[in-house]
Amino acid sequence: MGRFVGGPRGRRRGFRIAVFLIVAVAMGGAFGVPVLASRQTPAVDSSVPVMLDTNPTGLQLALDGSPMIAPQTFNCQVGSTHSVDTSSPQAGGSSSRRWVFSRWSDGYSQRARSFVCDVAVTYVAEFIQQSLLTFDTSPPGLMIEEDGTLFAAPQAFWWEEGTVHSVMCVDPPSGWTFQHWDDGRTENPRLFVTSGPEDRTCIYGPGPVPIYATGPRHNLTVTRGAWDPRAAATTTPPVAIWWLDLALPGRRA
C-alpha cells in the first residue's frame, strides 16, 4: 500500500518551498534579474524637424525632386541626406514682374543643395523682384543706349527693383533728332529708378539739314517746320543762297 504524506510535517515542507519562491522573486526584482516576465525597451524617436521656406513665402521648392509650395516642415531621420531645389525665375503676380533666386539664408549661392539631418533647422531661399521695362522709338527702329550699350528699338529689360539705370535716345546720323519722351520729359540721357513695369518711347522730330552755299565756302543749316522738302525753311545765319534744284537749276532763294 502507498504511504499517505500529510499531517503537520508535510505542511511545513510545503510552506518552506513557498517561502523560498517568494524570496527568490523578491531578490530577483531587487537585483534587476527578470524572473517571471521580460521587460521591453521603448522606441526612441531619432528624427528632427526641418523647415523649408522662401522669401517671399509661397514660392515653389522641390524636396528630393517632389515639388511643393513653401513653407513646408518634415521630420527628417537623423543621419539621412536630402536635396532641396527651387526654380528661377518664378512668376511675380503679372507678366511684367518676376522673382529671381538670390541665395539661401545661410549664404549658400547655388539653387540646388543637399543637407544631412542632425539638428532642427530652417532653410530659406531668398529671392529678388525684377520688373520689365520696354523702350521704343518714334519713328520705330532707331537706336537706344542702355547703361552704355547700344540696342535697336524696341527693347525690353528686366531690372531689379530699386536699381537705377541710364537710357539715352540716340540721334540717327541724319534726318531725325530727339525731341522728348512720350511722357513729356526732355532729359536725354535719362535715369530710371526701377519701381515697377514701365513702357517709354523716344519721340523724334525732323532734324537740321546741312546744305552748301555757292560762293563763299561755308556750311549752313536749314530748319524746316515739318519734314517736307516743299515746306518753308529758314537758314542760320540768314543769307541769300542759290538752291540746287534738279528740275529748275539756278533758282534763287
Coordinates of C-alpha atoms in Angstrom, one line a residue:
M1 CA 0.0 0.0 0.0
G2 CA 1.2 3.5 -0.6
R3 CA 2.0 5.9 2.1
F4 CA 0.0 9.0 2.7
V5 CA 2.1 12.0 3.3
G6 CA 0.4 14.6 5.2
G7 CA -0.1 16.0 8.6
P8 CA 1.9 18.8 10.2
R9 CA 5.2 17.7 8.8
G10 CA 4.1 17.7 5.2
R11 CA 2.5 21.1 5.6
R12 CA 5.8 22.5 7.0
R13 CA 7.7 21.3 4.0
G14 CA 5.3 22.8 1.5
F15 CA 5.4 26.1 3.4
R16 CA 9.2 26.2 3.2
I17 CA 9.0 25.7 -0.6
A18 CA 6.5 28.6 -1.0
V19 CA 8.6 30.9 1.2
F20 CA 11.7 30.2 -1.0
L21 CA 9.9 31.0 -4.2
I22 CA 8.6 34.3 -2.7
V23 CA 12.1 35.3 -1.5
A24 CA 13.6 34.4 -4.9
V25 CA 11.1 36.6 -6.8
A26 CA 11.7 39.5 -4.4
M27 CA 15.5 39.2 -4.6
G28 CA 15.5 38.8 -8.4
G29 CA 13.5 42.0 -8.7
A30 CA 15.9 43.8 -6.4
F31 CA 18.9 42.8 -8.4
G32 CA 17.3 43.6 -11.8
V33 CA 17.0 39.9 -12.8
P34 CA 13.7 39.1 -14.6
V35 CA 12.1 36.1 -13.1
L36 CA 8.6 35.8 -14.3
A37 CA 8.4 38.3 -17.2
S38 CA 10.7 40.1 -19.8
R39 CA 11.0 43.9 -19.9
Q40 CA 10.6 45.8 -23.3
T41 CA 12.7 48.9 -24.1
P42 CA 10.5 51.8 -25.5
A43 CA 11.4 53.0 -29.1
V44 CA 13.4 56.2 -29.3
D45 CA 12.4 59.0 -31.9
S46 CA 15.6 59.7 -33.9
S47 CA 14.1 62.3 -36.3
V48 CA 14.4 66.1 -36.2
P49 CA 12.1 68.8 -37.8
V50 CA 13.4 70.5 -40.9
M51 CA 11.5 73.6 -42.3
L52 CA 11.8 74.7 -45.9
D53 CA 10.6 78.2 -46.8
T54 CA 11.1 81.1 -49.4
N55 CA 11.4 84.8 -49.0
P56 CA 8.8 86.0 -50.0
T57 CA 6.9 83.0 -48.7
G58 CA 4.6 81.0 -51.0
L59 CA 7.1 80.3 -53.9
Q60 CA 8.0 76.9 -55.3
L61 CA 10.5 74.4 -53.9
A62 CA 11.3 70.8 -54.5
L63 CA 12.3 68.3 -51.8
D64 CA 14.1 65.2 -53.2
G65 CA 12.6 66.0 -56.6
S66 CA 9.0 66.4 -55.3
P67 CA 7.5 69.9 -55.9
M68 CA 5.9 71.8 -53.0
I69 CA 4.8 75.3 -52.1
A70 CA 6.7 76.9 -49.2
P71 CA 6.7 76.8 -46.3
Q72 CA 6.8 73.0 -45.5
T73 CA 8.1 71.2 -42.4
F74 CA 9.0 67.5 -42.4
N75 CA 10.5 65.1 -39.8
C76 CA 14.0 64.1 -41.0
Q77 CA 15.7 60.9 -39.9
V78 CA 18.9 61.7 -38.1
G79 CA 21.9 60.9 -40.4
S80 CA 19.8 60.8 -43.6
T81 CA 20.7 63.0 -46.6
H82 CA 18.2 65.0 -48.7
S83 CA 18.2 67.5 -51.5
V84 CA 16.2 70.8 -52.0
D85 CA 16.0 72.9 -55.1
T86 CA 14.0 75.9 -56.4
S87 CA 13.2 77.2 -59.9
S88 CA 14.2 80.7 -61.1
P89 CA 12.7 82.9 -62.3
Q90 CA 9.2 82.5 -60.8
A91 CA 6.0 84.4 -61.6
G92 CA 5.6 87.6 -59.7
G93 CA 1.9 88.3 -60.0
S94 CA 1.9 89.6 -63.6
S95 CA 3.7 89.0 -66.8
S96 CA 5.8 92.1 -66.2
R97 CA 7.1 91.1 -62.8
R98 CA 9.1 88.1 -61.6
W99 CA 11.1 86.6 -58.7
V100 CA 14.7 85.6 -59.3
F101 CA 16.7 83.4 -56.9
S102 CA 19.4 85.2 -55.0
R103 CA 20.8 82.9 -52.3
W104 CA 19.9 80.7 -49.3
S105 CA 19.5 82.3 -45.9
D106 CA 22.8 80.7 -44.7
G107 CA 24.7 82.3 -47.6
Y108 CA 24.8 79.2 -49.9
S109 CA 24.6 80.6 -53.5
Q110 CA 23.5 77.6 -55.6
R111 CA 19.8 76.9 -56.2
A112 CA 20.2 73.2 -55.7
R113 CA 21.7 71.9 -52.4
S114 CA 21.9 68.8 -50.2
F115 CA 21.9 68.5 -46.4
V116 CA 22.4 65.9 -43.7
C117 CA 19.8 65.9 -40.9
D118 CA 21.4 66.2 -37.5
V119 CA 19.5 69.0 -35.7
A120 CA 16.3 71.0 -36.2
V121 CA 17.0 73.6 -38.9
T122 CA 15.3 76.0 -41.3
Y123 CA 16.4 76.6 -44.9
V124 CA 15.0 79.8 -46.6
A125 CA 15.5 80.5 -50.3
E126 CA 15.9 84.3 -50.8
F127 CA 14.5 85.9 -54.0
I128 CA 14.7 89.4 -55.5
Q129 CA 12.0 91.0 -57.6
Q130 CA 12.5 92.2 -61.1
S131 CA 10.3 94.4 -63.3
L132 CA 10.1 94.6 -67.1
L133 CA 10.8 98.0 -68.8
T134 CA 10.3 98.4 -72.5
F135 CA 11.7 101.2 -74.7
D136 CA 10.7 102.1 -78.2
T137 CA 11.3 105.0 -80.7
S138 CA 9.0 107.0 -82.9
P139 CA 9.7 106.6 -85.7
P140 CA 10.4 103.0 -85.0
G141 CA 13.6 101.1 -85.4
L142 CA 16.1 103.8 -84.2
M143 CA 18.8 103.1 -81.6
I144 CA 18.7 103.5 -77.8
E145 CA 21.6 103.2 -75.3
E146 CA 21.1 101.4 -72.0
D147 CA 23.8 101.7 -69.4
G148 CA 26.4 102.3 -72.2
T149 CA 25.3 99.5 -74.6
L150 CA 23.5 100.2 -77.9
F151 CA 20.3 98.4 -78.8
A152 CA 17.8 98.6 -81.7
A153 CA 14.4 99.6 -80.6
P154 CA 12.1 98.2 -79.4
Q155 CA 14.0 96.6 -76.5
A156 CA 12.9 95.2 -73.1
F157 CA 15.0 94.9 -70.0
W158 CA 14.4 93.0 -66.7
W159 CA 15.7 95.3 -63.9
E160 CA 15.9 94.6 -60.2
E161 CA 13.5 96.7 -58.1
G162 CA 15.3 99.8 -56.6
T163 CA 18.2 99.8 -59.1
V164 CA 19.0 102.9 -61.2
H165 CA 19.7 102.7 -65.0
S166 CA 20.5 105.2 -67.7
V167 CA 18.8 105.2 -71.1
M168 CA 19.6 107.6 -74.0
C169 CA 17.7 108.1 -77.2
V170 CA 20.4 108.1 -79.9
D171 CA 20.1 110.5 -82.7
P172 CA 20.5 108.8 -86.1
P173 CA 23.2 110.1 -88.5
S174 CA 20.8 112.4 -90.3
G175 CA 17.1 113.2 -90.7
W176 CA 15.8 112.9 -87.1
T177 CA 16.7 114.4 -83.8
F178 CA 15.4 113.6 -80.3
Q179 CA 12.6 115.9 -79.1
H180 CA 11.2 114.5 -75.9
W181 CA 9.9 111.3 -74.2
D182 CA 6.3 110.2 -74.6
D183 CA 5.6 111.4 -71.0
G184 CA 6.8 114.9 -71.8
R185 CA 10.2 114.6 -70.2
T186 CA 13.1 116.1 -72.2
E187 CA 16.3 114.9 -70.4
N188 CA 18.5 112.7 -72.6
P189 CA 20.1 110.5 -71.3
R190 CA 17.5 109.8 -68.6
L191 CA 17.9 108.0 -65.3
F192 CA 15.2 105.5 -64.4
V193 CA 14.7 104.2 -60.8
T194 CA 13.1 100.8 -61.1
S195 CA 9.9 100.7 -59.1
G196 CA 7.7 98.6 -61.4
P197 CA 6.9 97.8 -65.0
E198 CA 7.2 100.8 -67.4
D199 CA 6.9 101.5 -71.2
R200 CA 8.7 104.6 -72.6
T201 CA 9.1 105.9 -76.1
C202 CA 11.7 108.3 -77.5
I203 CA 9.9 110.9 -79.7
Y204 CA 11.9 112.2 -82.6
G205 CA 11.3 115.1 -85.0
P206 CA 12.9 116.4 -88.2
G207 CA 16.5 117.4 -87.7
P208 CA 18.5 120.2 -89.2
V209 CA 19.5 119.6 -92.8
P210 CA 23.1 120.6 -93.8
I211 CA 23.4 122.4 -97.2
Y212 CA 26.2 124.1 -99.0
A213 CA 26.2 127.7 -100.2
T214 CA 27.5 128.9 -103.5
G215 CA 30.3 131.4 -103.5
P216 CA 32.0 131.6 -100.1
R217 CA 32.6 128.0 -98.9
H218 CA 30.8 127.7 -95.6
N219 CA 28.1 125.4 -94.2
L220 CA 24.6 126.5 -93.5
T221 CA 21.8 124.8 -91.5
V222 CA 18.2 124.7 -92.8
T223 CA 15.4 124.2 -90.2
R224 CA 12.0 123.2 -91.5
G225 CA 8.8 123.4 -89.6
A226 CA 7.8 119.9 -90.9
W227 CA 9.7 117.0 -92.5
D228 CA 8.7 118.0 -96.0
P229 CA 11.1 119.2 -98.8
R230 CA 8.5 121.7 -100.0
A231 CA 8.0 123.3 -96.6
A232 CA 9.2 126.8 -95.8
A233 CA 12.7 126.9 -94.4
T234 CA 15.0 129.3 -92.6
T235 CA 18.8 129.4 -92.6
T236 CA 21.3 130.1 -89.9
P237 CA 22.9 132.6 -90.5
P238 CA 20.3 134.3 -92.8
V239 CA 21.9 134.7 -96.1
A240 CA 20.9 134.8 -99.8
I241 CA 21.9 131.5 -101.4
W242 CA 21.4 129.5 -104.6
W243 CA 19.4 126.3 -104.2
L244 CA 20.3 123.3 -106.3
D245 CA 17.1 122.1 -108.0
L246 CA 17.4 119.3 -110.5
A247 CA 14.3 120.5 -112.3
L248 CA 15.0 124.2 -112.2
P249 CA 18.7 124.7 -111.6
G250 CA 19.8 128.1 -110.6
R251 CA 16.6 129.1 -108.8
R252 CA 17.4 131.9 -106.3
A253 CA 16.3 131.6 -102.7

